[in-house]
Amino acid sequence: GENVEQHPSTLSVQEGDSAVIKCTYSDSASNYFPWYKQELGKRPQLIIDIRSNVGEKKDQRIAVTLNKTAKHFSLHITETQPEDSAVYFCAAFGGSQGNLIFGKGTKLSVKP
Amino acid sequence: DAGVIQSPRHEVTEMGQEVTLRCKPISGHDYLFWYRQTMMRGLELLIYFNNNVPIDDSGMPEDRFSAKMPNASFSTLKIQPSEPRDSAVYFCASSFGTAYSNQPQHFGDGTRLSIL
């Protein structure tokens, strides 16, 4: 079945810097890759997603890239702000399983 | 839309007791998912339903756990008897999709369960 690896597990950046979180997946049939942000004590919330027919997608300060050949996808946050501090989860969907498989999460800390 | 609604938000009970968690998915969504989140194991899928039918319950840890979805607007997750290691945050999520639901899942606020 699908397996999703996420790195790094923790990331600390200065306000205004960029942050990059990387994920790899194992099932080449996976076709949908969402990213969720979870603030402390709250629910995971979808922040951006990408499908396998697209290589890159942007939404203001957030972008996601997908490399199907290498089976990895990344989240890029530019001009980070303290409110970006949270745990970020990547996920992959499709292939032989009819459900999302989540990475273990990255705790991002943005220092003012 | 009110989003996915879970109840209770917090539950504290003694081991051995029956625990029932409830979920109301977003209206029109045909997929419903139950997750468990702990620091050690992260976000784990327990079971998911499509059109009220359980599709995959391979994530349910033991026979003490059971889930039902009697109609399109309600689902329950039961633990009987409960044990301290069941303490976690339990999330319900729903989505709309076709045979393989490659649509966003929307999460409820979760139930924080503590078994003493």
PDB file of N, CA, C and O in Angstrom, chain A residues 25-100:
ATOM      1  N   TYR A  25       6.252   9.693  -1.662  1.00  0.00           N
ATOM      2  CA  TYR A  25       5.215   8.672  -1.618  1.00  0.00           C
ATOM      3  C   TYR A  25       5.687   7.461  -2.400  1.00  0.00           C
ATOM      4  O   TYR A  25       6.617   7.545  -3.212  1.00  0.00           O
ATOM      5  N   SER A  26       5.043   6.333  -2.172  1.00  0.00           N
ATOM      6  CA  SER A  26       5.540   5.092  -2.763  1.00  0.00           C
ATOM      7  C   SER A  26       4.691   4.579  -3.923  1.00  0.00           C
ATOM      8  O   SER A  26       5.213   3.900  -4.813  1.00  0.00           O
ATOM      9  N   ASP A  27       3.393   4.889  -3.929  1.00  0.00           N
ATOM     10  CA  ASP A  27       2.494   4.333  -4.934  1.00  0.00           C
ATOM     11  C   ASP A  27       2.391   5.276  -6.134  1.00  0.00           C
ATOM     12  O   ASP A  27       1.826   6.361  -6.022  1.00  0.00           O
ATOM     13  N   SER A  28       2.922   4.857  -7.264  1.00  0.00           N
ATOM     14  CA  SER A  28       2.928   5.708  -8.454  1.00  0.00           C
ATOM     15  C   SER A  28       1.522   5.996  -8.969  1.00  0.00           C
ATOM     16  O   SER A  28       1.333   6.907  -9.783  1.00  0.00           O
ATOM     17  N   ALA A  29       0.524   5.252  -8.515  1.00  0.00           N
ATOM     18  CA  ALA A  29      -0.852   5.501  -8.953  1.00  0.00           C
ATOM     19  C   ALA A  29      -1.533   6.612  -8.151  1.00  0.00           C
ATOM     20  O   ALA A  29      -2.628   7.046  -8.496  1.00  0.00           O
ATOM     21  N   SER A  30      -0.895   7.093  -7.094  1.00  0.00           N
ATOM     22  CA  SER A  30      -1.484   8.187  -6.313  1.00  0.00           C
ATOM     23  C   SER A  30      -1.655   9.420  -7.185  1.00  0.00           C
ATOM     24  O   SER A  30      -0.775   9.746  -7.988  1.00  0.00           O
ATOM     25  N   ASN A  31      -2.786  10.117  -7.016  1.00  0.00           N
ATOM     26  CA  ASN A  31      -3.090  11.210  -7.941  1.00  0.00           C
ATOM     27  C   ASN A  31      -3.565  12.490  -7.274  1.00  0.00           C
ATOM     28  O   ASN A  31      -3.940  13.448  -7.946  1.00  0.00           O
ATOM     29  N   TYR A  32      -3.546  12.542  -5.949  1.00  0.00           N
ATOM     30  CA  TYR A  32      -4.039  13.735  -5.257  1.00  0.00           C
ATOM     31  C   TYR A  32      -3.231  13.924  -3.995  1.00  0.00           C
ATOM     32  O   TYR A  32      -3.041  12.981  -3.223  1.00  0.00           O
ATOM     33  N   PHE A  33      -2.749  15.179  -3.779  1.00  0.00           N
ATOM     34  CA  PHE A  33      -1.798  15.432  -2.693  1.00  0.00           C
ATOM     35  C   PHE A  33      -2.198  16.720  -1.950  1.00  0.00           C
ATOM     36  O   PHE A  33      -1.833  17.820  -2.350  1.00  0.00           O
ATOM     37  N   PRO A  34      -2.933  16.585  -0.847  1.00  0.00           N
ATOM     38  CA  PRO A  34      -3.316  17.766  -0.076  1.00  0.00           C
ATOM     39  C   PRO A  34      -2.310  18.041   1.041  1.00  0.00           C
ATOM     40  O   PRO A  34      -1.580  17.140   1.479  1.00  0.00           O
ATOM     41  N   TRP A  35      -2.311  19.275   1.482  1.00  0.00           N
ATOM     42  CA  TRP A  35      -1.528  19.685   2.645  1.00  0.00           C
ATOM     43  C   TRP A  35      -2.489  20.274   3.687  1.00  0.00           C
ATOM     44  O   TRP A  35      -3.352  21.082   3.349  1.00  0.00           O
ATOM     45  N   TYR A  36      -2.269  19.872   4.939  1.00  0.00           N
ATOM     46  CA  TYR A  36      -3.098  20.353   6.029  1.00  0.00           C
ATOM     47  C   TYR A  36      -2.233  21.088   7.048  1.00  0.00           C
ATOM     48  O   TYR A  36      -1.097  20.709   7.305  1.00  0.00           O
ATOM     49  N   LYS A  37      -2.831  22.109   7.652  1.00  0.00           N
ATOM     50  CA  LYS A  37      -2.201  22.857   8.736  1.00  0.00           C
ATOM     51  C   LYS A  37      -3.000  22.620   9.997  1.00  0.00           C
ATOM     52  O   LYS A  37      -4.236  22.727   9.988  1.00  0.00           O
ATOM     53  N   GLN A  38      -2.304  22.265  11.078  1.00  0.00           N
ATOM     54  CA  GLN A  38      -2.995  22.046  12.340  1.00  0.00           C
ATOM     55  C   GLN A  38      -2.366  22.905  13.423  1.00  0.00           C
ATOM     56  O   GLN A  38      -1.226  22.680  13.825  1.00  0.00           O
ATOM     57  N   GLU A  39      -3.112  23.876  13.886  1.00  0.00           N
ATOM     58  CA  GLU A  39      -2.668  24.696  15.005  1.00  0.00           C
ATOM     59  C   GLU A  39      -2.936  23.941  16.298  1.00  0.00           C
ATOM     60  O   GLU A  39      -3.775  23.041  16.349  1.00  0.00           O
ATOM     61  N   LEU A  40      -2.228  24.323  17.342  1.00  0.00           N
ATOM     62  CA  LEU A  40      -2.291  23.616  18.609  1.00  0.00           C
ATOM     63  C   LEU A  40      -3.721  23.534  19.132  1.00  0.00           C
ATOM     64  O   LEU A  40      -4.392  24.557  19.268  1.00  0.00           O
ATOM     65  N   GLY A  41      -4.177  22.313  19.378  1.00  0.00           N
ATOM     66  CA  GLY A  41      -5.505  22.103  19.940  1.00  0.00           C
ATOM     67  C   GLY A  41      -6.646  22.249  18.955  1.00  0.00           C
ATOM     68  O   GLY A  41      -7.812  22.242  19.358  1.00  0.00           O
ATOM     69  N   LYS A  42      -6.305  22.369  17.666  1.00  0.00           N
ATOM     70  CA  LYS A  42      -7.359  22.568  16.663  1.00  0.00           C
ATOM     71  C   LYS A  42      -7.342  21.447  15.634  1.00  0.00           C
ATOM     72  O   LYS A  42      -6.507  20.562  15.667  1.00  0.00           O
ATOM     73  N   ARG A  43      -8.300  21.507  14.740  1.00  0.00           N
ATOM     74  CA  ARG A  43      -8.421  20.467  13.717  1.00  0.00           C
ATOM     75  C   ARG A  43      -7.495  20.721  12.549  1.00  0.00           C
ATOM     76  O   ARG A  43      -7.120  21.862  12.282  1.00  0.00           O
ATOM     77  N   PRO A  44      -7.116  19.668  11.829  1.00  0.00           N
ATOM     78  CA  PRO A  44      -6.357  19.879  10.583  1.00  0.00           C
ATOM     79  C   PRO A  44      -7.228  20.621   9.575  1.00  0.00           C
ATOM     80  O   PRO A  44      -8.403  20.296   9.392  1.00  0.00           O
ATOM     81  N   GLN A  45      -6.621  21.615   8.932  1.00  0.00           N
ATOM     82  CA  GLN A  45      -7.345  22.378   7.918  1.00  0.00           C
ATOM     83  C   GLN A  45      -6.586  22.349   6.614  1.00  0.00           C
ATOM     84  O   GLN A  45      -5.371  22.588   6.588  1.00  0.00           O
ATOM     85  N   LEU A  46      -7.309  22.088   5.544  1.00  0.00           N
ATOM     86  CA  LEU A  46      -6.704  22.057   4.224  1.00  0.00           C
ATOM     87  C   LEU A  46      -6.204  23.450   3.852  1.00  0.00           C
ATOM     88  O   LEU A  46      -6.939  24.423   3.960  1.00  0.00           O
ATOM     89  N   ILE A  47      -4.943  23.538   3.422  1.00  0.00           N
ATOM     90  CA  ILE A  47      -4.415  24.833   3.002  1.00  0.00           C
ATOM     91  C   ILE A  47      -4.138  24.898   1.513  1.00  0.00           C
ATOM     92  O   ILE A  47      -4.221  25.962   0.902  1.00  0.00           O
ATOM     93  N   ILE A  48      -3.809  23.781   0.916  1.00  0.00           N
ATOM     94  CA  ILE A  48      -3.561  23.730  -0.517  1.00  0.00           C
ATOM     95  C   ILE A  48      -3.516  22.274  -0.944  1.00  0.00           C
ATOM     96  O   ILE A  48      -3.216  21.400  -0.137  1.00  0.00           O
ATOM     97  N   ASP A  49      -3.853  22.013  -2.197  1.00  0.00           N
ATOM     98  CA  ASP A  49      -3.754  20.656  -2.702  1.00  0.00           C
ATOM     99  C   ASP A  49      -3.320  20.689  -4.164  1.00  0.00           C
ATOM    100  O   ASP A  49      -3.392  21.734  -4.829  1.00  0.00           O
ATOM    101  N   ILE A  50      -2.845  19.551  -4.656  1.00  0.00           N
ATOM    102  CA  ILE A  50      -2.395  19.470  -6.034  1.00  0.00           C
ATOM    103  C   ILE A  50      -2.745  18.095  -6.581  1.00  0.00           C
ATOM    104  O   ILE A  50      -2.722  17.094  -5.853  1.00  0.00           O
ATOM    105  N   ARG A  51      -3.102  18.067  -7.849  1.00  0.00           N
ATOM    106  CA  ARG A  51      -3.417  16.808  -8.495  1.00  0.00           C
ATOM    107  C   ARG A  51      -2.293  16.425  -9.437  1.00  0.00           C
ATOM    108  O   ARG A  51      -1.486  17.262  -9.837  1.00  0.00           O
ATOM    109  N   SER A  52      -2.294  15.155  -9.832  1.00  0.00           N
ATOM    110  CA  SER A  52      -1.121  14.623 -10.537  1.00  0.00           C
ATOM    111  C   SER A  52      -0.957  15.170 -11.947  1.00  0.00           C
ATOM    112  O   SER A  52       0.087  14.957 -12.561  1.00  0.00           O
ATOM    113  N   ASN A  53      -1.946  15.889 -12.454  1.00  0.00           N
ATOM    114  CA  ASN A  53      -1.803  16.447 -13.798  1.00  0.00           C
ATOM    115  C   ASN A  53      -1.217  17.850 -13.778  1.00  0.00           C
ATOM    116  O   ASN A  53      -1.143  18.524 -14.797  1.00  0.00           O
ATOM    117  N   VAL A  54      -0.793  18.299 -12.575  1.00  0.00           N
ATOM    118  CA  VAL A  54      -0.250  19.647 -12.413  1.00  0.00           C
ATOM    119  C   VAL A  54       1.100  19.546 -11.726  1.00  0.00           C
ATOM    120  O   VAL A  54       1.280  18.732 -10.820  1.00  0.00           O
ATOM    121  N   GLY A  55       2.069  20.389 -12.122  1.00  0.00           N
ATOM    122  CA  GLY A  55       3.382  20.331 -11.518  1.00  0.00           C
ATOM    123  C   GLY A  55       3.580  21.309 -10.376  1.00  0.00           C
ATOM    124  O   GLY A  55       4.402  21.081  -9.501  1.00  0.00           O
ATOM    125  N   GLU A  56       2.793  22.406 -10.388  1.00  0.00           N
ATOM    126  CA  GLU A  56       2.957  23.419  -9.357  1.00  0.00           C
ATOM    127  C   GLU A  56       1.645  24.172  -9.184  1.00  0.00           C
ATOM    128  O   GLU A  56       0.891  24.376 -10.136  1.00  0.00           O
ATOM    129  N   LYS A  57       1.419  24.600  -7.958  1.00  0.00           N
ATOM    130  CA  LYS A  57       0.223  25.381  -7.665  1.00  0.00           C
ATOM    131  C   LYS A  57       0.568  26.399  -6.599  1.00  0.00           C
ATOM    132  O   LYS A  57       1.291  26.081  -5.648  1.00  0.00           O
ATOM    133  N   LYS A  58       0.061  27.626  -6.764  1.00  0.00           N
ATOM    134  CA  LYS A  58       0.371  28.686  -5.801  1.00  0.00           C
ATOM    135  C   LYS A  58      -0.898  29.303  -5.260  1.00  0.00           C
ATOM    136  O   LYS A  58      -1.913  29.406  -5.958  1.00  0.00           O
ATOM    137  N   ASP A  59      -0.816  29.750  -4.014  1.00  0.00           N
ATOM    138  CA  ASP A  59      -1.910  30.483  -3.397  1.00  0.00           C
ATOM    139  C   ASP A  59      -1.284  31.485  -2.440  1.00  0.00           C
ATOM    140  O   ASP A  59      -0.928  31.152  -1.321  1.00  0.00           O
ATOM    141  N   GLN A  60      -1.099  32.679  -2.909  1.00  0.00           N
ATOM    142  CA  GLN A  60      -0.483  33.767  -2.142  1.00  0.00           C
ATOM    143  C   GLN A  60       0.922  33.349  -1.702  1.00  0.00           C
ATOM    144  O   GLN A  60       1.798  33.129  -2.538  1.00  0.00           O
ATOM    145  N   ARG A  61       1.170  33.200  -0.398  1.00  0.00           N
ATOM    146  CA  ARG A  61       2.513  32.881   0.076  1.00  0.00           C
ATOM    147  C   ARG A  61       2.814  31.381   0.086  1.00  0.00           C
ATOM    148  O   ARG A  61       3.904  30.964   0.460  1.00  0.00           O
ATOM    149  N   ILE A  62       1.855  30.587  -0.300  1.00  0.00           N
ATOM    150  CA  ILE A  62       2.010  29.139  -0.244  1.00  0.00           C
ATOM    151  C   ILE A  62       2.068  28.556  -1.650  1.00  0.00           C
ATOM    152  O   ILE A  62       1.305  28.980  -2.527  1.00  0.00           O
ATOM    153  N   ALA A  63       2.960  27.616  -1.847  1.00  0.00           N
ATOM    154  CA  ALA A  63       3.049  26.916  -3.133  1.00  0.00           C
ATOM    155  C   ALA A  63       3.339  25.449  -2.876  1.00  0.00           C
ATOM    156  O   ALA A  63       3.950  25.087  -1.863  1.00  0.00           O
ATOM    157  N   VAL A  64       2.887  24.620  -3.777  1.00  0.00           N
ATOM    158  CA  VAL A  64       3.185  23.195  -3.711  1.00  0.00           C
ATOM    159  C   VAL A  64       3.714  22.757  -5.062  1.00  0.00           C
ATOM    160  O   VAL A  64       3.224  23.205  -6.103  1.00  0.00           O
ATOM    161  N   THR A  65       4.754  21.933  -5.051  1.00  0.00           N
ATOM    162  CA  THR A  65       5.315  21.386  -6.280  1.00  0.00           C
ATOM    163  C   THR A  65       5.215  19.867  -6.232  1.00  0.00           C
ATOM    164  O   THR A  65       5.259  19.264  -5.160  1.00  0.00           O
ATOM    165  N   LEU A  66       5.078  19.267  -7.390  1.00  0.00           N
ATOM    166  CA  LEU A  66       4.945  17.824  -7.497  1.00  0.00           C
ATOM    167  C   LEU A  66       5.871  17.297  -8.575  1.00  0.00           C
ATOM    168  O   LEU A  66       5.872  17.807  -9.702  1.00  0.00           O
ATOM    169  N   ASN A  67       6.655  16.288  -8.225  1.00  0.00           N
ATOM    170  CA  ASN A  67       7.517  15.605  -9.193  1.00  0.00           C
ATOM    171  C   ASN A  67       7.067  14.145  -9.234  1.00  0.00           C
ATOM    172  O   ASN A  67       7.419  13.356  -8.359  1.00  0.00           O
ATOM    173  N   LYS A  68       6.278  13.820 -10.245  1.00  0.00           N
ATOM    174  CA  LYS A  68       5.713  12.466 -10.324  1.00  0.00           C
ATOM    175  C   LYS A  68       6.786  11.417 -10.595  1.00  0.00           C
ATOM    176  O   LYS A  68       6.693  10.286 -10.124  1.00  0.00           O
ATOM    177  N   THR A  69       7.789  11.788 -11.351  1.00  0.00           N
ATOM    178  CA  THR A  69       8.833  10.826 -11.690  1.00  0.00           C
ATOM    179  C   THR A  69       9.583  10.388 -10.436  1.00  0.00           C
ATOM    180  O   THR A  69       9.825   9.207 -10.216  1.00  0.00           O
ATOM    181  N   ALA A  70       9.924  11.375  -9.616  1.00  0.00           N
ATOM    182  CA  ALA A  70      10.658  11.095  -8.388  1.00  0.00           C
ATOM    183  C   ALA A  70       9.731  10.727  -7.236  1.00  0.00           C
ATOM    184  O   ALA A  70      10.197  10.333  -6.169  1.00  0.00           O
ATOM    185  N   LYS A  71       8.431  10.888  -7.436  1.00  0.00           N
ATOM    186  CA  LYS A  71       7.424  10.617  -6.410  1.00  0.00           C
ATOM    187  C   LYS A  71       7.685  11.432  -5.153  1.00  0.00           C
ATOM    188  O   LYS A  71       7.756  10.882  -4.035  1.00  0.00           O
ATOM    189  N   HIS A  72       7.845  12.726  -5.351  1.00  0.00           N
ATOM    190  CA  HIS A  72       7.904  13.587  -4.175  1.00  0.00           C
ATOM    191  C   HIS A  72       7.200  14.912  -4.446  1.00  0.00           C
ATOM    192  O   HIS A  72       7.042  15.339  -5.595  1.00  0.00           O
ATOM    193  N   PHE A  73       6.740  15.520  -3.381  1.00  0.00           N
ATOM    194  CA  PHE A  73       6.046  16.802  -3.458  1.00  0.00           C
ATOM    195  C   PHE A  73       6.435  17.646  -2.256  1.00  0.00           C
ATOM    196  O   PHE A  73       6.829  17.107  -1.214  1.00  0.00           O
ATOM    197  N   SER A  74       6.402  18.948  -2.438  1.00  0.00           N
ATOM    198  CA  SER A  74       6.915  19.857  -1.420  1.00  0.00           C
ATOM    199  C   SER A  74       5.973  21.030  -1.202  1.00  0.00           C
ATOM    200  O   SER A  74       5.284  21.462  -2.125  1.00  0.00           O
ATOM    201  N   LEU A  75       6.000  21.537   0.029  1.00  0.00           N
ATOM    202  CA  LEU A  75       5.254  22.738   0.409  1.00  0.00           C
ATOM    203  C   LEU A  75       6.261  23.858   0.630  1.00  0.00           C
ATOM    204  O   LEU A  75       7.246  23.670   1.343  1.00  0.00           O
ATOM    205  N   HIS A  76       6.001  24.995   0.005  1.00  0.00           N
ATOM    206  CA  HIS A  76       6.874  26.154   0.149  1.00  0.00           C
ATOM    207  C   HIS A  76       6.054  27.299   0.739  1.00  0.00           C
ATOM    208  O   HIS A  76       4.997  27.645   0.196  1.00  0.00           O
ATOM    209  N   ILE A  77       6.555  27.861   1.836  1.00  0.00           N
ATOM    210  CA  ILE A  77       5.917  29.030   2.434  1.00  0.00           C
ATOM    211  C   ILE A  77       6.927  30.169   2.378  1.00  0.00           C
ATOM    212  O   ILE A  77       8.031  30.043   2.921  1.00  0.00           O
ATOM    213  N   THR A  78       6.571  31.241   1.725  1.00  0.00           N
ATOM    214  CA  THR A  78       7.467  32.401   1.638  1.00  0.00           C
ATOM    215  C   THR A  78       7.037  33.471   2.625  1.00  0.00           C
ATOM    216  O   THR A  78       5.893  33.492   3.100  1.00  0.00           O
ATOM    217  N   GLU A  79       7.985  34.352   2.958  1.00  0.00           N
ATOM    218  CA  GLU A  79       7.720  35.470   3.869  1.00  0.00           C
ATOM    219  C   GLU A  79       6.962  34.999   5.104  1.00  0.00           C
ATOM    220  O   GLU A  79       5.882  35.517   5.434  1.00  0.00           O
ATOM    221  N   THR A  80       7.534  34.019   5.787  1.00  0.00           N
ATOM    222  CA  THR A  80       6.832  33.411   6.911  1.00  0.00           C
ATOM    223  C   THR A  80       6.502  34.432   7.998  1.00  0.00           C
ATOM    224  O   THR A  80       7.224  35.418   8.210  1.00  0.00           O
ATOM    225  N   GLN A  81       5.375  34.159   8.673  1.00  0.00           N
ATOM    226  CA  GLN A  81       4.888  35.021   9.751  1.00  0.00           C
ATOM    227  C   GLN A  81       4.659  34.160  10.986  1.00  0.00           C
ATOM    228  O   GLN A  81       4.464  32.942  10.858  1.00  0.00           O
ATOM    229  N   PRO A  82       4.668  34.751  12.176  1.00  0.00           N
ATOM    230  CA  PRO A  82       4.461  33.943  13.402  1.00  0.00           C
ATOM    231  C   PRO A  82       3.184  33.105  13.352  1.00  0.00           C
ATOM    232  O   PRO A  82       3.172  31.980  13.869  1.00  0.00           O
ATOM    233  N   GLU A  83       2.158  33.598  12.692  1.00  0.00           N
ATOM    234  CA  GLU A  83       0.905  32.826  12.626  1.00  0.00           C
ATOM    235  C   GLU A  83       1.003  31.602  11.704  1.00  0.00           C
ATOM    236  O   GLU A  83       0.071  30.790  11.644  1.00  0.00           O
ATOM    237  N   ASP A  84       2.119  31.469  11.005  1.00  0.00           N
ATOM    238  CA  ASP A  84       2.345  30.236  10.219  1.00  0.00           C
ATOM    239  C   ASP A  84       2.810  29.094  11.121  1.00  0.00           C
ATOM    240  O   ASP A  84       2.870  27.941  10.676  1.00  0.00           O
ATOM    241  N   SER A  85       3.155  29.392  12.352  1.00  0.00           N
ATOM    242  CA  SER A  85       3.602  28.355  13.283  1.00  0.00           C
ATOM    243  C   SER A  85       2.477  27.354  13.524  1.00  0.00           C
ATOM    244  O   SER A  85       1.366  27.729  13.922  1.00  0.00           O
ATOM    245  N   ALA A  86       2.763  26.085  13.241  1.00  0.00           N
ATOM    246  CA  ALA A  86       1.756  25.029  13.341  1.00  0.00           C
ATOM    247  C   ALA A  86       2.423  23.713  12.945  1.00  0.00           C
ATOM    248  O   ALA A  86       3.604  23.677  12.602  1.00  0.00           O
ATOM    249  N   VAL A  87       1.634  22.644  12.981  1.00  0.00           N
ATOM    250  CA  VAL A  87       2.090  21.367  12.429  1.00  0.00           C
ATOM    251  C   VAL A  87       1.479  21.221  11.042  1.00  0.00           C
ATOM    252  O   VAL A  87       0.268  21.423  10.866  1.00  0.00           O
ATOM    253  N   TYR A  88       2.291  20.879  10.083  1.00  0.00           N
ATOM    254  CA  TYR A  88       1.845  20.709   8.702  1.00  0.00           C
ATOM    255  C   TYR A  88       1.928  19.229   8.322  1.00  0.00           C
ATOM    256  O   TYR A  88       2.932  18.561   8.569  1.00  0.00           O
ATOM    257  N   PHE A  89       0.854  18.748   7.719  1.00  0.00           N
ATOM    258  CA  PHE A  89       0.788  17.358   7.283  1.00  0.00           C
ATOM    259  C   PHE A  89       0.634  17.300   5.765  1.00  0.00           C
ATOM    260  O   PHE A  89      -0.208  18.005   5.197  1.00  0.00           O
ATOM    261  N   CYS A  90       1.430  16.444   5.151  1.00  0.00           N
ATOM    262  CA  CYS A  90       1.183  16.136   3.746  1.00  0.00           C
ATOM    263  C   CYS A  90       0.392  14.826   3.684  1.00  0.00           C
ATOM    264  O   CYS A  90       0.339  14.069   4.657  1.00  0.00           O
ATOM    265  N   ALA A  91      -0.218  14.567   2.554  1.00  0.00           N
ATOM    266  CA  ALA A  91      -0.976  13.330   2.377  1.00  0.00           C
ATOM    267  C   ALA A  91      -1.001  12.959   0.902  1.00  0.00           C
ATOM    268  O   ALA A  91      -0.824  13.819   0.032  1.00  0.00           O
ATOM    269  N   ALA A  92      -1.220  11.693   0.655  1.00  0.00           N
ATOM    270  CA  ALA A  92      -1.334  11.204  -0.725  1.00  0.00           C
ATOM    271  C   ALA A  92      -2.574  10.347  -0.825  1.00  0.00           C
ATOM    272  O   ALA A  92      -2.921   9.609   0.094  1.00  0.00           O
ATOM    273  N   PHE A  93      -3.247  10.465  -1.948  1.00  0.00           N
ATOM    274  CA  PHE A  93      -4.473   9.703  -2.161  1.00  0.00           C
ATOM    275  C   PHE A  93      -4.436   8.990  -3.506  1.00  0.00           C
ATOM    276  O   PHE A  93      -3.986   9.535  -4.501  1.00  0.00           O
ATOM    277  N   GLY A  94      -5.007   7.809  -3.513  1.00  0.00           N
ATOM    278  CA  GLY A  94      -5.211   7.137  -4.774  1.00  0.00           C
ATOM    279  C   GLY A  94      -4.489   5.809  -4.829  1.00  0.00           C
ATOM    280  O   GLY A  94      -4.120   5.239  -3.808  1.00  0.00           O
ATOM    281  N   GLY A  95      -4.276   5.334  -6.012  1.00  0.00           N
ATOM    282  CA  GLY A  95      -3.631   4.041  -6.149  1.00  0.00           C
ATOM    283  C   GLY A  95      -4.554   2.943  -5.695  1.00  0.00           C
ATOM    284  O   GLY A  95      -5.760   2.970  -5.935  1.00  0.00           O
ATOM    285  N   SER A  96      -4.000   1.987  -4.989  1.00  0.00           N
ATOM    286  CA  SER A  96      -4.777   0.816  -4.612  1.00  0.00           C
ATOM    287  C   SER A  96      -5.633   1.048  -3.373  1.00  0.00           C
ATOM    288  O   SER A  96      -6.428   0.200  -2.995  1.00  0.00           O
ATOM    289  N   GLN A  97      -5.454   2.192  -2.723  1.00  0.00           N
ATOM    290  CA  GLN A  97      -6.215   2.449  -1.505  1.00  0.00           C
ATOM    291  C   GLN A  97      -7.175   3.611  -1.719  1.00  0.00           C
ATOM    292  O   GLN A  97      -6.839   4.594  -2.349  1.00  0.00           O
ATOM    293  N   GLY A  98      -8.374   3.480  -1.195  1.00  0.00           N
ATOM    294  CA  GLY A  98      -9.363   4.530  -1.395  1.00  0.00           C
ATOM    295  C   GLY A  98      -9.397   5.550  -0.293  1.00  0.00           C
ATOM    296  O   GLY A  98     -10.450   6.050   0.068  1.00  0.00           O
ATOM    297  N   ASN A  99      -8.240   5.886   0.265  1.00  0.00           N
ATOM    298  CA  ASN A  99      -8.224   6.849   1.363  1.00  0.00           C
ATOM    299  C   ASN A  99      -6.894   7.588   1.383  1.00  0.00           C
ATOM    300  O   ASN A  99      -5.931   7.187   0.741  1.00  0.00           O
ATOM    301  N   LEU A 100      -6.859   8.701   2.124  1.00  0.00           N
ATOM    302  CA  LEU A 100      -5.643   9.480   2.269  1.00  0.00           C
ATOM    303  C   LEU A 100      -4.664   8.781   3.199  1.00  0.00           C
ATOM    304  O   LEU A 100      -5.062   8.238   4.232  1.00  0.00           O
TER     305      LEU A 100
END
